[in-house]
Coordinates of C-alpha atoms in Angstrom, one line a residue:
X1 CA 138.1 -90.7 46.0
X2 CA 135.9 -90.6 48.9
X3 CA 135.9 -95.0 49.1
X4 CA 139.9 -94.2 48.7
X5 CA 140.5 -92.2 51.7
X6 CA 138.5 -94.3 53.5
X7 CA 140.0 -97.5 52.7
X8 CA 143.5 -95.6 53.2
X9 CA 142.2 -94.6 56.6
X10 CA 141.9 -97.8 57.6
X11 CA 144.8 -99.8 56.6
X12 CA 147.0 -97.0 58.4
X13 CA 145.1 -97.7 61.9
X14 CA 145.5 -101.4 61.5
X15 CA 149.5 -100.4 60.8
X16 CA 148.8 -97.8 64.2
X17 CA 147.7 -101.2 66.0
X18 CA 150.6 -103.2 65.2
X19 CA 153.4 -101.1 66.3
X20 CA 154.6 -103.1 69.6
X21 CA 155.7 -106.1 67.2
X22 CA 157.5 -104.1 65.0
X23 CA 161.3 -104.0 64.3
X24 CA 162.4 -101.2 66.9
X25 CA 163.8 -97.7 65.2
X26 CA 167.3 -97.6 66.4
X27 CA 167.9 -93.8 64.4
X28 CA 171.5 -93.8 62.8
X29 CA 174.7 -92.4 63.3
X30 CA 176.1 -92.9 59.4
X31 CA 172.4 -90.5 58.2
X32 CA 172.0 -87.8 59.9
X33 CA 168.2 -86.2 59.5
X34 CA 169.6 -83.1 57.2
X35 CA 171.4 -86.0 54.6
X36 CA 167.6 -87.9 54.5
X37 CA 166.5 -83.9 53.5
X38 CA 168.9 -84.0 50.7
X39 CA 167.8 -87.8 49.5
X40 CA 167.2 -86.3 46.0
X41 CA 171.3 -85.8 45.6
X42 CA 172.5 -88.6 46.6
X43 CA 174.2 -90.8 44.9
X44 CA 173.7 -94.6 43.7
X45 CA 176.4 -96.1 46.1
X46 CA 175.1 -94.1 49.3
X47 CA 171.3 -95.3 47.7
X48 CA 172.7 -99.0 47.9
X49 CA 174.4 -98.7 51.3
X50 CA 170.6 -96.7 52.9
X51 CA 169.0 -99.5 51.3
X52 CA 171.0 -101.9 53.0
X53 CA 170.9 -100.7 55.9
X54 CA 167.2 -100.8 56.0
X55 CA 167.4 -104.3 55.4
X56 CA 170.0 -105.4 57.8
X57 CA 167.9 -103.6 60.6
X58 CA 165.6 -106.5 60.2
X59 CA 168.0 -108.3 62.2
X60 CA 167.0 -106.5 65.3
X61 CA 164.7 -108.8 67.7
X62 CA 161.2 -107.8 68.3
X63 CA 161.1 -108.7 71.4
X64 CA 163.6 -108.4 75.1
X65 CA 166.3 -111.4 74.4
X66 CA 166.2 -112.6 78.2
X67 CA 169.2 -114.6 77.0
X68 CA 172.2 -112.5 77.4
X69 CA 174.9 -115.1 75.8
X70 CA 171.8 -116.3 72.9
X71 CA 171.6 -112.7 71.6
X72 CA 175.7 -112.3 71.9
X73 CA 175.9 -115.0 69.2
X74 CA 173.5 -112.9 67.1
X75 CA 175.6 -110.1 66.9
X76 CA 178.9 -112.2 66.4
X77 CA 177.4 -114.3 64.1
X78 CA 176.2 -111.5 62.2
X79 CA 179.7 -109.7 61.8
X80 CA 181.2 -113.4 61.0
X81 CA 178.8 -113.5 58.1
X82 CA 179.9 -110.4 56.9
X83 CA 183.7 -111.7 57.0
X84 CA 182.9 -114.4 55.2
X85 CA 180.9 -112.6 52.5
X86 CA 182.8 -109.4 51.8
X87 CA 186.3 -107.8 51.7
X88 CA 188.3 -104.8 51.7
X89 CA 186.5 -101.3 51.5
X90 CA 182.8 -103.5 51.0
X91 CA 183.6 -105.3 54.3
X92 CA 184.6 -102.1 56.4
X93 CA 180.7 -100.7 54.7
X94 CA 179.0 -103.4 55.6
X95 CA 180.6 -103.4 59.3
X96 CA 179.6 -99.5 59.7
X97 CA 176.3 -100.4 58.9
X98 CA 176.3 -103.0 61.7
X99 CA 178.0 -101.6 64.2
X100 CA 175.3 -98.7 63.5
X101 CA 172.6 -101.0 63.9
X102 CA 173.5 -102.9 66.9
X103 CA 175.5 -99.5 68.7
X104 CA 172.0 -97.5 68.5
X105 CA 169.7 -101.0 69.7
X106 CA 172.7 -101.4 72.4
X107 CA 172.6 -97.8 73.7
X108 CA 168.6 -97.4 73.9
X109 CA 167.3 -101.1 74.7
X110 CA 169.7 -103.7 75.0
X111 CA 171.9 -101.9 78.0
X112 CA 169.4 -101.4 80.1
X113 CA 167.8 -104.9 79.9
X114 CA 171.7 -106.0 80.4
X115 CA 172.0 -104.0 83.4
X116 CA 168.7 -105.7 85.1
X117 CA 169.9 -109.0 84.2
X118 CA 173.1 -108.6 85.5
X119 CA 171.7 -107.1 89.2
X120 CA 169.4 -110.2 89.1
X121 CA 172.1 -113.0 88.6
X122 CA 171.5 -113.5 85.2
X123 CA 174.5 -112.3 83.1
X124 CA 177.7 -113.1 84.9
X125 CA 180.4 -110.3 84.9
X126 CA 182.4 -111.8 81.8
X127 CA 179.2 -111.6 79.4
X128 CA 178.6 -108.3 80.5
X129 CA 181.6 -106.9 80.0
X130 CA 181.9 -108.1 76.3
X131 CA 178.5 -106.2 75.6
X132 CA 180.3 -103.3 76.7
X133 CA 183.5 -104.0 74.8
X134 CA 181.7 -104.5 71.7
X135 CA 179.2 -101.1 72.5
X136 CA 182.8 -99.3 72.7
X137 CA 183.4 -100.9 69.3
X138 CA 181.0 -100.0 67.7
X139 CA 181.3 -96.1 68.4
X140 CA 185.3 -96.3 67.7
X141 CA 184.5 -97.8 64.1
X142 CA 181.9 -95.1 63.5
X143 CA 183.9 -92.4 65.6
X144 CA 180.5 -91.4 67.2
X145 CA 179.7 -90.6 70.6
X146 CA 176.2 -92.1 70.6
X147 CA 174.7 -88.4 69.8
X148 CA 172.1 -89.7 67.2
X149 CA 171.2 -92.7 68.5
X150 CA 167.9 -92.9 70.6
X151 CA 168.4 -92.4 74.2
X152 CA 168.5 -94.8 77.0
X153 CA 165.1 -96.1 78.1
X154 CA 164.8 -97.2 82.0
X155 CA 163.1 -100.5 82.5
X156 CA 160.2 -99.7 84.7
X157 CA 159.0 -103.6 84.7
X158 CA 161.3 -106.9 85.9
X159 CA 162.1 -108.5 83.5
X160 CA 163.7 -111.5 85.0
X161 CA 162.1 -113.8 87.6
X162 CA 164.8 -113.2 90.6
X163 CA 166.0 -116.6 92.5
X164 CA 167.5 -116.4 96.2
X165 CA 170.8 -116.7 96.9
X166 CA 172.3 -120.8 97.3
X167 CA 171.8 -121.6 101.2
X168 CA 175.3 -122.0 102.6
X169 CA 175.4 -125.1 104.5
X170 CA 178.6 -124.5 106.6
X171 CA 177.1 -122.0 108.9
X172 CA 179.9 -121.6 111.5
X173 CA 180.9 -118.9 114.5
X174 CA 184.2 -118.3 113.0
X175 CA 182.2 -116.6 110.4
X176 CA 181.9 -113.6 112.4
X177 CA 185.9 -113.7 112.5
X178 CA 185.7 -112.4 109.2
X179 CA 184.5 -109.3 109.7
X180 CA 184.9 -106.1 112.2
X181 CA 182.5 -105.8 114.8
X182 CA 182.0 -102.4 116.7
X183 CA 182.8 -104.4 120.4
X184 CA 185.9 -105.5 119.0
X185 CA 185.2 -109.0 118.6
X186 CA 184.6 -109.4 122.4
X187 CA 180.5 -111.1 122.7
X188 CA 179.0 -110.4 125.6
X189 CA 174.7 -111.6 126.3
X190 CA 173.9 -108.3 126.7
X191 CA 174.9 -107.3 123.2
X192 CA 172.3 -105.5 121.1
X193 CA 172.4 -105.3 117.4
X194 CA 173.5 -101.6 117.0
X195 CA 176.6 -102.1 118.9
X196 CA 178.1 -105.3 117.2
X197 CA 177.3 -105.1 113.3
X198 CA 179.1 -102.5 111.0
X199 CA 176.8 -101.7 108.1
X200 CA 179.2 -101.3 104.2
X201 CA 179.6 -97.3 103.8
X202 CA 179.5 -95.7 100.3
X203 CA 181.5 -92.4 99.1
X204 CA 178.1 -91.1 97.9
X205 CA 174.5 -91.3 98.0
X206 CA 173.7 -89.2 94.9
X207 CA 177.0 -90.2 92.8
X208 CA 178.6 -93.4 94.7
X209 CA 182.3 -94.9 93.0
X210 CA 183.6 -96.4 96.0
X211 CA 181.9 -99.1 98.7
X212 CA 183.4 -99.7 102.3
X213 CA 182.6 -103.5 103.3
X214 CA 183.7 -104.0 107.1
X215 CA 185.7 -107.5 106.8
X216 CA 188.2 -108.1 108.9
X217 CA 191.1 -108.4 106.7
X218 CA 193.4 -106.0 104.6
X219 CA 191.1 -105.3 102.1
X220 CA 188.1 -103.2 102.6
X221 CA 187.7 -100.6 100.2
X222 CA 186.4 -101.0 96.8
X223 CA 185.8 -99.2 93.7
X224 CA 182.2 -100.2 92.5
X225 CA 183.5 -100.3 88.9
X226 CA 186.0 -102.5 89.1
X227 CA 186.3 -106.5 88.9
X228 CA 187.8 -107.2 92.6
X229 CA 184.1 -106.2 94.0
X230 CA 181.9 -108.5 92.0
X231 CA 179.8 -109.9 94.4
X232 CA 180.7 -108.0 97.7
X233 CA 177.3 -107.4 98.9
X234 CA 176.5 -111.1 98.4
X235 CA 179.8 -112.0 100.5
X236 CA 179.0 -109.2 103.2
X237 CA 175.4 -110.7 103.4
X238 CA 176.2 -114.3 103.6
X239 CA 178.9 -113.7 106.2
X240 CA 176.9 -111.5 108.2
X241 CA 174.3 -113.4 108.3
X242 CA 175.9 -116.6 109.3
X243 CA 177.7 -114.6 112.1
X244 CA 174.1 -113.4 113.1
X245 CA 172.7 -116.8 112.8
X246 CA 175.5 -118.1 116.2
X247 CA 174.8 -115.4 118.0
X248 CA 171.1 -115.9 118.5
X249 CA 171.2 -119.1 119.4
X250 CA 173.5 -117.5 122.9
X251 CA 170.9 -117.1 125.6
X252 CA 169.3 -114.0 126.1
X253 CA 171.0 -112.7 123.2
X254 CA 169.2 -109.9 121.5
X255 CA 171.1 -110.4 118.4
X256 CA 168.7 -112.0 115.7
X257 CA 169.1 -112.6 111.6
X258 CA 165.4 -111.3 111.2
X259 CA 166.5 -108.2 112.7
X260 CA 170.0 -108.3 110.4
X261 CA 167.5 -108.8 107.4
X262 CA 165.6 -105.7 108.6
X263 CA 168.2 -103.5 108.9
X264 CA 170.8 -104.0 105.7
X265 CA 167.4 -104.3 103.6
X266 CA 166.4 -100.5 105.0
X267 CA 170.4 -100.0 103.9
X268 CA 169.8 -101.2 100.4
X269 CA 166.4 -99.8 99.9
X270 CA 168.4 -96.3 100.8
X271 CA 171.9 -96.8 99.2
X272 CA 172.1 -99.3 96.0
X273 CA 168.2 -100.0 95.0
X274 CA 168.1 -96.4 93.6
X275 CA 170.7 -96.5 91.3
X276 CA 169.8 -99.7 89.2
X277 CA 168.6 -97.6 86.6
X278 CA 171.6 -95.6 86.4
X279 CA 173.4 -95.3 83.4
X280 CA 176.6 -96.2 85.1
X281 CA 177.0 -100.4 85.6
X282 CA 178.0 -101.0 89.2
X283 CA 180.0 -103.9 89.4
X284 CA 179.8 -104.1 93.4
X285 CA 176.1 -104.0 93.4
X286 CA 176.4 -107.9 91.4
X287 CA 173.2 -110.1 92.4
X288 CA 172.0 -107.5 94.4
X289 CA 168.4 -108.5 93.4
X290 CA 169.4 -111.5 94.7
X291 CA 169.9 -110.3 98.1
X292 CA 166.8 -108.7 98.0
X293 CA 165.0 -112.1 97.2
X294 CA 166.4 -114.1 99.7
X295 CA 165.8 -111.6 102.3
X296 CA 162.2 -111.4 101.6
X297 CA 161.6 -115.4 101.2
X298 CA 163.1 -115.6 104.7
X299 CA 161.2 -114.0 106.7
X300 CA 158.4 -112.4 104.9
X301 CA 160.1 -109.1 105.2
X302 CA 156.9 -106.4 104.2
X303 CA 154.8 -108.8 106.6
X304 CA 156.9 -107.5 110.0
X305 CA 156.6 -104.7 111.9
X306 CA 160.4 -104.4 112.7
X307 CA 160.1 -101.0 114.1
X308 CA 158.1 -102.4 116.9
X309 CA 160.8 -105.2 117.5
X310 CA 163.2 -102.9 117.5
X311 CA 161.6 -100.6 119.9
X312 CA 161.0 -103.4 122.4
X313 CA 165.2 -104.3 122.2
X314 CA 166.0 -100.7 123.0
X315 CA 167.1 -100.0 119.8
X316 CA 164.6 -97.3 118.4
X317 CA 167.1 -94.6 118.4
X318 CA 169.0 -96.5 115.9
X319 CA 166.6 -96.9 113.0
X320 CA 165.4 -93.0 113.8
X321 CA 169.0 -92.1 113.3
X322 CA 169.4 -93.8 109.6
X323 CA 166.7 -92.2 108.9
X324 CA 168.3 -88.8 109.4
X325 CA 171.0 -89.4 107.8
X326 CA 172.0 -86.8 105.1
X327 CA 174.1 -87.4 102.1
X328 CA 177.2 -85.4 103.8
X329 CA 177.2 -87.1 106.9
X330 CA 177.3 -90.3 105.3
X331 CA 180.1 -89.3 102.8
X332 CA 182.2 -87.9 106.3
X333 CA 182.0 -90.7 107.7
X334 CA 183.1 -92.7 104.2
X335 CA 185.9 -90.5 104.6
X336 CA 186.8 -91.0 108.4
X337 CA 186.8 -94.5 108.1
X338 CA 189.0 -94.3 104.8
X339 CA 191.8 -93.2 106.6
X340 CA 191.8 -96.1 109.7
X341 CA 191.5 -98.9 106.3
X342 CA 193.9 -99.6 104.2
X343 CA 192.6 -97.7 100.5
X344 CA 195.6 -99.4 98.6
X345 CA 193.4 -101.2 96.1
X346 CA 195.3 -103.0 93.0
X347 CA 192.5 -103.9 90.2
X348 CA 193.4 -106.0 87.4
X349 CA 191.6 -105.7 84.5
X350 CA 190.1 -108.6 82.6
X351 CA 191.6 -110.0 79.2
X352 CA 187.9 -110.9 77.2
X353 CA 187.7 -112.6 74.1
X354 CA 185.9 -110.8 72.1
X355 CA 184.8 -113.4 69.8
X356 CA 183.4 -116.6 72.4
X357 CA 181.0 -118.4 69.8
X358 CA 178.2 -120.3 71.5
X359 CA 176.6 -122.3 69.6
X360 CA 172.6 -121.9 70.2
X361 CA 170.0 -120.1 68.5
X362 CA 168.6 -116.8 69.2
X363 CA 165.0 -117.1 71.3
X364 CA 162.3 -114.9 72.0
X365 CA 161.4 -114.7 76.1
X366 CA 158.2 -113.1 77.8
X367 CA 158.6 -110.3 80.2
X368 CA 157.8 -111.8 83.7
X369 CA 157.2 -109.8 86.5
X370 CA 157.6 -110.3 90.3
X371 CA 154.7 -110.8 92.6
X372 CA 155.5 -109.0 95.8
X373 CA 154.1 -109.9 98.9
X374 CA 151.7 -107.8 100.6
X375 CA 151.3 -106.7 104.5
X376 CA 150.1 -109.5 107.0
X377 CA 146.6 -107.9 109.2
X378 CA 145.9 -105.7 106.1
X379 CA 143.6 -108.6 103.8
X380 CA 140.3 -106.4 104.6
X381 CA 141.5 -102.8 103.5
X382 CA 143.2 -104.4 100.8
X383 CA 140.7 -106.6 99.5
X384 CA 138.2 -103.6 99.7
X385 CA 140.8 -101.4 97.7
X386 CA 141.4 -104.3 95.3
X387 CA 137.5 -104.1 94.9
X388 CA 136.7 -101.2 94.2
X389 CA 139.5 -100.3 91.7
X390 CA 137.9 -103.9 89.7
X391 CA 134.6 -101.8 90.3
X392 CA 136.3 -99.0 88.5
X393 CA 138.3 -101.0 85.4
X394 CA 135.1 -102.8 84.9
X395 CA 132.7 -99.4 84.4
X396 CA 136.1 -97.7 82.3
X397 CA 135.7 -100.7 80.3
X398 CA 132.0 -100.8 79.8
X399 CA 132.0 -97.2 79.0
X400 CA 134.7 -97.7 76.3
X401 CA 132.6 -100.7 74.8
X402 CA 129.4 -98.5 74.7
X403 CA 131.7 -95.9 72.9
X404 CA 133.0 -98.0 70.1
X405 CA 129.7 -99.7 69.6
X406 CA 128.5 -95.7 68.8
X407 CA 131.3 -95.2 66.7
X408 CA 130.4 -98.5 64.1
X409 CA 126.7 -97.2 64.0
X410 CA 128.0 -93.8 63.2
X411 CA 130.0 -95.4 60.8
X412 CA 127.5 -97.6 59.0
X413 CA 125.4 -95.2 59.0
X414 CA 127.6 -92.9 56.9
X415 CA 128.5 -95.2 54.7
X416 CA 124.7 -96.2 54.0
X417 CA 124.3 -92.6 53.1
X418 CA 127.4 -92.9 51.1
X419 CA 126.5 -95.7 48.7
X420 CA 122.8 -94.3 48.6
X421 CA 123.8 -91.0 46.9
X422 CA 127.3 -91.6 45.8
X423 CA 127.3 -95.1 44.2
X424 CA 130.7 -96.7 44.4
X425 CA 132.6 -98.5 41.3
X426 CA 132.9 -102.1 42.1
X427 CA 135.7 -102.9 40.3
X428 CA 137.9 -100.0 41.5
X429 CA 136.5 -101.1 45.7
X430 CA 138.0 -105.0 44.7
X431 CA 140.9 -103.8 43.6
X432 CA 141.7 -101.4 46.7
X433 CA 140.5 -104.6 48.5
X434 CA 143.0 -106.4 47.0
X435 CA 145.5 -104.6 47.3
X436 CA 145.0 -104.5 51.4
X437 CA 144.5 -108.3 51.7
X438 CA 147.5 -108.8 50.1
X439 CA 150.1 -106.0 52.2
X440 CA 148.6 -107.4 55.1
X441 CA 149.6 -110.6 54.0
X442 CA 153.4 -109.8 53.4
X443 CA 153.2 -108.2 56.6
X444 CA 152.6 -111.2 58.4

């Protein structure tokens, strides 16, 4: 008994070891925890359709699918399979048990990894909105609300390698026609940053539905939810920055695109960054990683000390003054400037087809995470830091190998005694032996 335990001790921890490869638990919506209490009533066609279950959530990935569209034909391909291979009352079973499997995977992995590749430019607005579409589905056919699936897990790690935006070639002045500049349009060389650019305005910092974006046309207010804004920060930047990019080159002008970068990416960092791990999909905040990427690649933005340029244009007050900002004055002034624009706003919505085959097989990707840059005159507090928390890893790890080379002793040790005074049946320790090598096997 005691060779048993022991052996049973083991193969459980090697189980313990292997949990990050296994087949995530995505909980159910058609078994609710009290039925599994009453298991012993069930009946045969409610054992066949658990059993099933359990065997259809083996179609669940192991790892993030990086490829939004790839892991689209996994789910279609898996309800087409089910058309094709049942009918009737056995077809609208099997479909439960799918939508059960993919609605609870969707609501605690999959949307969130949508969401971060949709902010990075990696799911276009069209294959994001048919993972929605077919989430929705999935609760209508099991008339669920999500309550006993997981919950939503927040992606703490990129998981996509973010490009920069295209570089737009036709860089011209009548890009600053486009939008509405505080001077009224009228450029002067003594112009300083503060008093020429109009920052985008949302309706809320904690709760935001709407975006103001200050072009110079008839349509400048936008719900964030809603298909007309797709992209609207990357227009706003693009065009501002263009705009930016003339002025500087007036002399004396104190108007510069480094400074533009500074300021909209102390806006972002305030406004939209925050809310990427909200539960809510923000269709105006599209590429916005983007943004962020080809703002640092310009210009190295951690490695400038922009309040010091700023304070040397005479434009200190500014920056101290965004910084006070509260969330009501910033949704007064959403307000104030809401009734000068024109609010009238009709969306359409877009017609998806649900069922887009693409035909390519489901991959595997590797998490890949951004390496930011760090502050320029810094290298020698850094490195020392960087030093010393080595130092620190390589004595935690040293400690821990000294550790588990005390707990095999121990172990051996035990066991010597074991076998001295309790001699073990030989046969019965093969077969236990046996058995392990060959679970571990079907594992694999």
């Amino acid at each position: 008994i005691i060779y048993k335990l022991l052996l049973l001790y083991i193969i459980t921890s090697s189980v313990g070891c292997e949990e990050e490869n296994e087949i995530p638990s995505v909980k159910s919506a058609l078994f609710h925890p009290e039925d599994i209490l009453s298991f012993d009533s069930w009946s045969q066609d409610k054992i066949d359709r658990y059993q099933l279950r359990l065997a259809y959530e083996q179609l669940l990935p192991v790892k993030i699918q990086k490829d939004t569209k790839k892991f689209m034909k996994l789910v279609e391909d898996c309800f087409a399979g089910a058309k094709k291979s049942f009918e009737g009352e056995s077809l609208f079973e099997v479909e439960q048990i799918l939508a059960d499997i993919f609605g609870g995977y969707f609501q605690e992995i999959y949307l969130p990894v949508l969401h971060e590749a949709f902010y990075s430019g990696q799911a276009d607005l069209k294959t994001t909105n048919q993972f929605y579409e077919y989430y929705k589905d999935f609760k209508t056919i099991l008339d669920t609300r999500g309550k006993f699936w997981p919950a939503r897990k927040i992606v703490k790690k990129p998981i996509y390698k973010v490009k920069p935006l295209p570089k737009n070639k036709n860089t011209t002045l009548s890009s600053c026609s486009k939008i509405n500049l505080k001077n009224e349009g009228i450029l002067r060389e003594k112009d300083t940053f503060t008093n020429v650019i109009l920052l985008p305005s949302l309706d809320s910092m904690k709760n935001p539905t709407s975006i103001l974006v200050p072009f110079n046309n008839d349509k400048n207010f936008y719900s964030l939810t809603e298909a007309d804004s797709y992209n609207i920060l990357v227009t706003y930047y693009n065009t501002v920055y263009d705009c930016v990019s003339e002025l500087s080159k007036i002399e004396n002008n104190k108007i510069l695109p480094s400074m533009f970068n500074h300021v909209f990416y102390s806006w972002l960092k305030k406004n939209v960054l925050p809310h990427l791990k909200d539960k809510m999909l923000y269709v105006g905040f599209s590429n916005v990683k983007r943004i962020e990427e080809t703002i640092k690649q310009r210009q190295s933005i951690l490695e400038i000390d922009f309040d010091a340029v700023l304070a040397e244009n005479g434009e200190l007050n500014f920056m101290e003054e965004e910084r006070k900002d509260t969330t009501y004055d910033n949704e007064m002034s959403f307000h104030k400037i809401k009734k000068i624009m024109d609010t009238s706003s009709a969306t359409k919505k877009i017609n998806i087809n649900k069922r887009n085959y693409i035909k390519e097989a489901v991959t595997s990707a590797i998490v890949i995470a951004i390496d930011m840059k760090t502050k320029e005159g810094d290298t020698t507090t850094e490195t020392s830091e960087t030093m010393e928390e080595n130092i620190d890893e390589y004595c935690t790890t040293f400690v821990h190998l000294v550790l588990y080379i005390m707990v095999i002793l121990l172990f051996l040790i035990i066991m010597a005694f074991l076998i001295r005074f309790f001699p073990p049946n030989l046969e019965e320790l093969v077969y236990l032996v046996v058995i392990y090598v060959k679970s571990r096997n079907k594992k694999k």
